């Protein structure tokens, strides 16, 4: 049931009564007058996937509105209190996937805090949430994706089961996932500012890391940038590395210090926000440190109104890459410009 205009409550209830015993998937995005309590109607049934959008959820009673088979829950643009959200997860003993997209969460106390707990949750996607404190406790989490959020504190509590961690365009003062990172395989961070020491403490134990992407990331307290030595030593199994070149106050954000090679890296993604003469040199040095590289992808931003100087820099860069790749004929090269 998806965005089909406004229905009367009696029509929707009649449909649910007819189908609820066999219903396995429900995508509910229908305004009714008055509002229909779908949790009360669909509870204690065989529902496995539930997606609710542009509706209100109130008065959750996990003893009566229980979803014994539900594995996937998605709430998009839904009005719900922090207490009801917590109770709803309690009512789903087999829940594995949770999506929260721009929910309107009502908080009862002075501090804007949401605490959620689900021992079976494996994947969580959170988008467009603004809170003081978000605490998630789970012993089974494998995937965590935060997008376009403003958080004072985000804390993930549980065992070291996390394999995939992605965060983009998020503002957070204190991020703590340290308890869960021992088995991390993918870290993808973009458009993000964090204190380097905290970030390092979080992921330095992730010796199984296969993919690392740091794109438009600012580390507030680390003036010397991140050197390849740190990446090579901490992540010996790394196969896919993505870095966005940035020059701040004359200092390269991802430095070339150290001598350790990235022996297992086979895919290298490199990009720039502002291109200059040093970018091609940076690429060359990175290629030297990746002896088993198979594919190089170069990302760039080209302004519509290009000055003569910008055109010259781009032409010079293109020529230098052509010369460079003659030394690395075994490496596939791909360009992605926007």
PDB file of N, CA, C and O in Angstrom, residues 57-98:
ATOM      1  N   UNK A  57       3.191   6.322  14.881  1.00  0.00           N
ATOM      2  CA  UNK A  57       3.128   5.097  15.678  1.00  0.00           C
ATOM      3  C   UNK A  57       3.111   5.489  17.144  1.00  0.00           C
ATOM      4  O   UNK A  57       4.040   6.149  17.623  1.00  0.00           O
ATOM      5  N   UNK A  58       2.057   5.091  17.842  1.00  0.00           N
ATOM      6  CA  UNK A  58       1.907   5.469  19.256  1.00  0.00           C
ATOM      7  C   UNK A  58       1.433   4.278  20.071  1.00  0.00           C
ATOM      8  O   UNK A  58       0.826   3.336  19.552  1.00  0.00           O
ATOM      9  N   UNK A  59       1.720   4.345  21.369  1.00  0.00           N
ATOM     10  CA  UNK A  59       1.194   3.359  22.311  1.00  0.00           C
ATOM     11  C   UNK A  59       1.606   1.934  22.039  1.00  0.00           C
ATOM     12  O   UNK A  59       0.775   1.016  22.071  1.00  0.00           O
ATOM     13  N   UNK A  60       2.897   1.706  21.775  1.00  0.00           N
ATOM     14  CA  UNK A  60       3.370   0.349  21.505  1.00  0.00           C
ATOM     15  C   UNK A  60       3.294  -0.492  22.782  1.00  0.00           C
ATOM     16  O   UNK A  60       3.785  -0.088  23.838  1.00  0.00           O
ATOM     17  N   UNK A  61       2.705  -1.656  22.675  1.00  0.00           N
ATOM     18  CA  UNK A  61       2.586  -2.595  23.795  1.00  0.00           C
ATOM     19  C   UNK A  61       3.175  -3.936  23.370  1.00  0.00           C
ATOM     20  O   UNK A  61       2.490  -4.748  22.750  1.00  0.00           O
ATOM     21  N   UNK A  62       4.441  -4.178  23.687  1.00  0.00           N
ATOM     22  CA  UNK A  62       5.114  -5.379  23.180  1.00  0.00           C
ATOM     23  C   UNK A  62       4.489  -6.690  23.631  1.00  0.00           C
ATOM     24  O   UNK A  62       4.673  -7.720  22.980  1.00  0.00           O
ATOM     25  N   UNK A  63       3.754  -6.701  24.731  1.00  0.00           N
ATOM     26  CA  UNK A  63       3.111  -7.928  25.189  1.00  0.00           C
ATOM     27  C   UNK A  63       1.960  -8.342  24.280  1.00  0.00           C
ATOM     28  O   UNK A  63       1.629  -9.524  24.169  1.00  0.00           O
ATOM     29  N   UNK A  64       1.345  -7.351  23.641  1.00  0.00           N
ATOM     30  CA  UNK A  64       0.190  -7.630  22.793  1.00  0.00           C
ATOM     31  C   UNK A  64       0.507  -7.437  21.302  1.00  0.00           C
ATOM     32  O   UNK A  64       0.007  -8.172  20.456  1.00  0.00           O
ATOM     33  N   UNK A  65       1.312  -6.443  20.981  1.00  0.00           N
ATOM     34  CA  UNK A  65       1.649  -6.147  19.580  1.00  0.00           C
ATOM     35  C   UNK A  65       3.003  -6.770  19.258  1.00  0.00           C
ATOM     36  O   UNK A  65       3.977  -6.093  18.983  1.00  0.00           O
ATOM     37  N   UNK A  66       3.062  -8.066  19.317  1.00  0.00           N
ATOM     38  CA  UNK A  66       4.328  -8.768  19.131  1.00  0.00           C
ATOM     39  C   UNK A  66       4.453  -9.253  17.691  1.00  0.00           C
ATOM     40  O   UNK A  66       3.481  -9.703  17.091  1.00  0.00           O
ATOM     41  N   UNK A  67       5.687  -9.162  17.151  1.00  0.00           N
ATOM     42  CA  UNK A  67       5.946  -9.600  15.775  1.00  0.00           C
ATOM     43  C   UNK A  67       6.961 -10.739  15.816  1.00  0.00           C
ATOM     44  O   UNK A  67       8.165 -10.522  15.665  1.00  0.00           O
ATOM     45  N   UNK A  68       6.508 -11.951  16.016  1.00  0.00           N
ATOM     46  CA  UNK A  68       7.423 -13.079  16.240  1.00  0.00           C
ATOM     47  C   UNK A  68       8.258 -13.465  15.032  1.00  0.00           C
ATOM     48  O   UNK A  68       9.298 -14.111  15.190  1.00  0.00           O
ATOM     49  N   UNK A  69       7.831 -13.070  13.815  1.00  0.00           N
ATOM     50  CA  UNK A  69       8.542 -13.474  12.602  1.00  0.00           C
ATOM     51  C   UNK A  69       9.234 -12.312  11.889  1.00  0.00           C
ATOM     52  O   UNK A  69       9.916 -12.534  10.876  1.00  0.00           O
ATOM     53  N   UNK A  70       9.066 -11.092  12.377  1.00  0.00           N
ATOM     54  CA  UNK A  70       9.570  -9.920  11.667  1.00  0.00           C
ATOM     55  C   UNK A  70      11.098  -9.889  11.673  1.00  0.00           C
ATOM     56  O   UNK A  70      11.730  -9.935  12.717  1.00  0.00           O
ATOM     57  N   UNK A  71      11.685  -9.769  10.460  1.00  0.00           N
ATOM     58  CA  UNK A  71      13.138  -9.712  10.306  1.00  0.00           C
ATOM     59  C   UNK A  71      13.625  -8.352   9.818  1.00  0.00           C
ATOM     60  O   UNK A  71      14.788  -7.996  10.037  1.00  0.00           O
ATOM     61  N   UNK A  72      12.750  -7.599   9.134  1.00  0.00           N
ATOM     62  CA  UNK A  72      13.159  -6.302   8.576  1.00  0.00           C
ATOM     63  C   UNK A  72      12.129  -5.239   8.914  1.00  0.00           C
ATOM     64  O   UNK A  72      10.934  -5.419   8.652  1.00  0.00           O
ATOM     65  N   UNK A  73      12.593  -4.120   9.476  1.00  0.00           N
ATOM     66  CA  UNK A  73      11.720  -3.014   9.853  1.00  0.00           C
ATOM     67  C   UNK A  73      12.287  -1.711   9.295  1.00  0.00           C
ATOM     68  O   UNK A  73      13.457  -1.391   9.523  1.00  0.00           O
ATOM     69  N   UNK A  74      11.451  -0.958   8.568  1.00  0.00           N
ATOM     70  CA  UNK A  74      11.855   0.324   8.005  1.00  0.00           C
ATOM     71  C   UNK A  74      10.841   1.389   8.408  1.00  0.00           C
ATOM     72  O   UNK A  74       9.643   1.225   8.162  1.00  0.00           O
ATOM     73  N   UNK A  75      11.330   2.460   9.020  1.00  0.00           N
ATOM     74  CA  UNK A  75      10.482   3.589   9.417  1.00  0.00           C
ATOM     75  C   UNK A  75      11.001   4.836   8.724  1.00  0.00           C
ATOM     76  O   UNK A  75      12.124   5.281   8.978  1.00  0.00           O
ATOM     77  N   UNK A  76      10.188   5.399   7.825  1.00  0.00           N
ATOM     78  CA  UNK A  76      10.589   6.569   7.051  1.00  0.00           C
ATOM     79  C   UNK A  76       9.586   7.702   7.263  1.00  0.00           C
ATOM     80  O   UNK A  76       8.396   7.523   7.015  1.00  0.00           O
ATOM     81  N   UNK A  77      10.107   8.841   7.736  1.00  0.00           N
ATOM     82  CA  UNK A  77       9.248  10.004   7.987  1.00  0.00           C
ATOM     83  C   UNK A  77       8.078   9.622   8.897  1.00  0.00           C
ATOM     84  O   UNK A  77       6.922   9.970   8.648  1.00  0.00           O
ATOM     85  N   UNK A  78       8.404   8.889   9.950  1.00  0.00           N
ATOM     86  CA  UNK A  78       7.399   8.404  10.892  1.00  0.00           C
ATOM     87  C   UNK A  78       7.515   9.167  12.201  1.00  0.00           C
ATOM     88  O   UNK A  78       8.620   9.427  12.682  1.00  0.00           O
ATOM     89  N   UNK A  79       6.375   9.521  12.782  1.00  0.00           N
ATOM     90  CA  UNK A  79       6.336  10.147  14.101  1.00  0.00           C
ATOM     91  C   UNK A  79       6.244   9.047  15.160  1.00  0.00           C
ATOM     92  O   UNK A  79       5.297   8.248  15.141  1.00  0.00           O
ATOM     93  N   UNK A  80       7.208   9.015  16.066  1.00  0.00           N
ATOM     94  CA  UNK A  80       7.239   7.987  17.098  1.00  0.00           C
ATOM     95  C   UNK A  80       8.046   8.504  18.279  1.00  0.00           C
ATOM     96  O   UNK A  80       8.999   9.270  18.102  1.00  0.00           O
ATOM     97  N   UNK A  81       7.669   8.100  19.474  1.00  0.00           N
ATOM     98  CA  UNK A  81       8.432   8.516  20.650  1.00  0.00           C
ATOM     99  C   UNK A  81       9.639   7.603  20.827  1.00  0.00           C
ATOM    100  O   UNK A  81       9.668   6.472  20.314  1.00  0.00           O
ATOM    101  N   UNK A  82      10.637   8.072  21.569  1.00  0.00           N
ATOM    102  CA  UNK A  82      11.824   7.261  21.836  1.00  0.00           C
ATOM    103  C   UNK A  82      11.445   5.991  22.586  1.00  0.00           C
ATOM    104  O   UNK A  82      11.991   4.909  22.323  1.00  0.00           O
ATOM    105  N   UNK A  83      10.481   6.109  23.500  1.00  0.00           N
ATOM    106  CA  UNK A  83      10.042   4.938  24.259  1.00  0.00           C
ATOM    107  C   UNK A  83       9.351   3.925  23.355  1.00  0.00           C
ATOM    108  O   UNK A  83       9.628   2.719  23.433  1.00  0.00           O
ATOM    109  N   UNK A  84       8.447   4.384  22.493  1.00  0.00           N
ATOM    110  CA  UNK A  84       7.742   3.474  21.595  1.00  0.00           C
ATOM    111  C   UNK A  84       8.699   2.794  20.618  1.00  0.00           C
ATOM    112  O   UNK A  84       8.517   1.624  20.278  1.00  0.00           O
ATOM    113  N   UNK A  85       9.720   3.537  20.166  1.00  0.00           N
ATOM    114  CA  UNK A  85      10.702   2.938  19.255  1.00  0.00           C
ATOM    115  C   UNK A  85      11.466   1.821  19.952  1.00  0.00           C
ATOM    116  O   UNK A  85      11.692   0.743  19.386  1.00  0.00           O
ATOM    117  N   UNK A  86      11.850   2.055  21.199  1.00  0.00           N
ATOM    118  CA  UNK A  86      12.552   1.048  21.971  1.00  0.00           C
ATOM    119  C   UNK A  86      11.661  -0.171  22.220  1.00  0.00           C
ATOM    120  O   UNK A  86      12.100  -1.323  22.079  1.00  0.00           O
ATOM    121  N   UNK A  87      10.395   0.073  22.553  1.00  0.00           N
ATOM    122  CA  UNK A  87       9.454  -1.022  22.795  1.00  0.00           C
ATOM    123  C   UNK A  87       9.172  -1.815  21.519  1.00  0.00           C
ATOM    124  O   UNK A  87       8.993  -3.034  21.560  1.00  0.00           O
ATOM    125  N   UNK A  88       9.141  -1.117  20.391  1.00  0.00           N
ATOM    126  CA  UNK A  88       8.882  -1.785  19.117  1.00  0.00           C
ATOM    127  C   UNK A  88       9.982  -2.782  18.793  1.00  0.00           C
ATOM    128  O   UNK A  88       9.714  -3.893  18.307  1.00  0.00           O
ATOM    129  N   UNK A  89      11.230  -2.414  19.052  1.00  0.00           N
ATOM    130  CA  UNK A  89      12.329  -3.354  18.829  1.00  0.00           C
ATOM    131  C   UNK A  89      12.236  -4.545  19.780  1.00  0.00           C
ATOM    132  O   UNK A  89      12.540  -5.675  19.393  1.00  0.00           O
ATOM    133  N   UNK A  90      11.801  -4.283  20.993  1.00  0.00           N
ATOM    134  CA  UNK A  90      11.617  -5.369  21.958  1.00  0.00           C
ATOM    135  C   UNK A  90      10.550  -6.349  21.487  1.00  0.00           C
ATOM    136  O   UNK A  90      10.634  -7.556  21.752  1.00  0.00           O
ATOM    137  N   UNK A  91       9.568  -5.818  20.751  1.00  0.00           N
ATOM    138  CA  UNK A  91       8.458  -6.652  20.269  1.00  0.00           C
ATOM    139  C   UNK A  91       8.838  -7.487  19.046  1.00  0.00           C
ATOM    140  O   UNK A  91       8.007  -8.237  18.536  1.00  0.00           O
ATOM    141  N   UNK A  92      10.088  -7.346  18.580  1.00  0.00           N
ATOM    142  CA  UNK A  92      10.537  -8.072  17.381  1.00  0.00           C
ATOM    143  C   UNK A  92      11.732  -8.946  17.743  1.00  0.00           C
ATOM    144  O   UNK A  92      12.892  -8.557  17.523  1.00  0.00           O
ATOM    145  N   UNK A  93      11.507 -10.126  18.295  1.00  0.00           N
ATOM    146  CA  UNK A  93      12.613 -10.961  18.804  1.00  0.00           C
ATOM    147  C   UNK A  93      13.529 -11.529  17.734  1.00  0.00           C
ATOM    148  O   UNK A  93      14.622 -12.013  18.058  1.00  0.00           O
ATOM    149  N   UNK A  94      13.128 -11.471  16.458  1.00  0.00           N
ATOM    150  CA  UNK A  94      13.964 -11.999  15.375  1.00  0.00           C
ATOM    151  C   UNK A  94      14.451 -10.911  14.415  1.00  0.00           C
ATOM    152  O   UNK A  94      14.951 -11.216  13.329  1.00  0.00           O
ATOM    153  N   UNK A  95      14.353  -9.660  14.813  1.00  0.00           N
ATOM    154  CA  UNK A  95      14.694  -8.550  13.930  1.00  0.00           C
ATOM    155  C   UNK A  95      16.170  -8.580  13.543  1.00  0.00           C
ATOM    156  O   UNK A  95      17.047  -8.689  14.394  1.00  0.00           O
ATOM    157  N   UNK A  96      16.432  -8.465  12.232  1.00  0.00           N
ATOM    158  CA  UNK A  96      17.804  -8.470  11.723  1.00  0.00           C
ATOM    159  C   UNK A  96      18.192  -7.161  11.047  1.00  0.00           C
ATOM    160  O   UNK A  96      19.372  -6.811  11.017  1.00  0.00           O
ATOM    161  N   UNK A  97      17.220  -6.446  10.465  1.00  0.00           N
ATOM    162  CA  UNK A  97      17.519  -5.218   9.720  1.00  0.00           C
ATOM    163  C   UNK A  97      16.608  -4.083  10.172  1.00  0.00           C
ATOM    164  O   UNK A  97      15.391  -4.257  10.269  1.00  0.00           O
ATOM    165  N   UNK A  98      17.218  -2.920  10.438  1.00  0.00           N
ATOM    166  CA  UNK A  98      16.467  -1.740  10.876  1.00  0.00           C
ATOM    167  C   UNK A  98      16.893  -0.534  10.052  1.00  0.00           C
ATOM    168  O   UNK A  98      18.087  -0.248   9.929  1.00  0.00           O
TER     169      UNK A  98
END
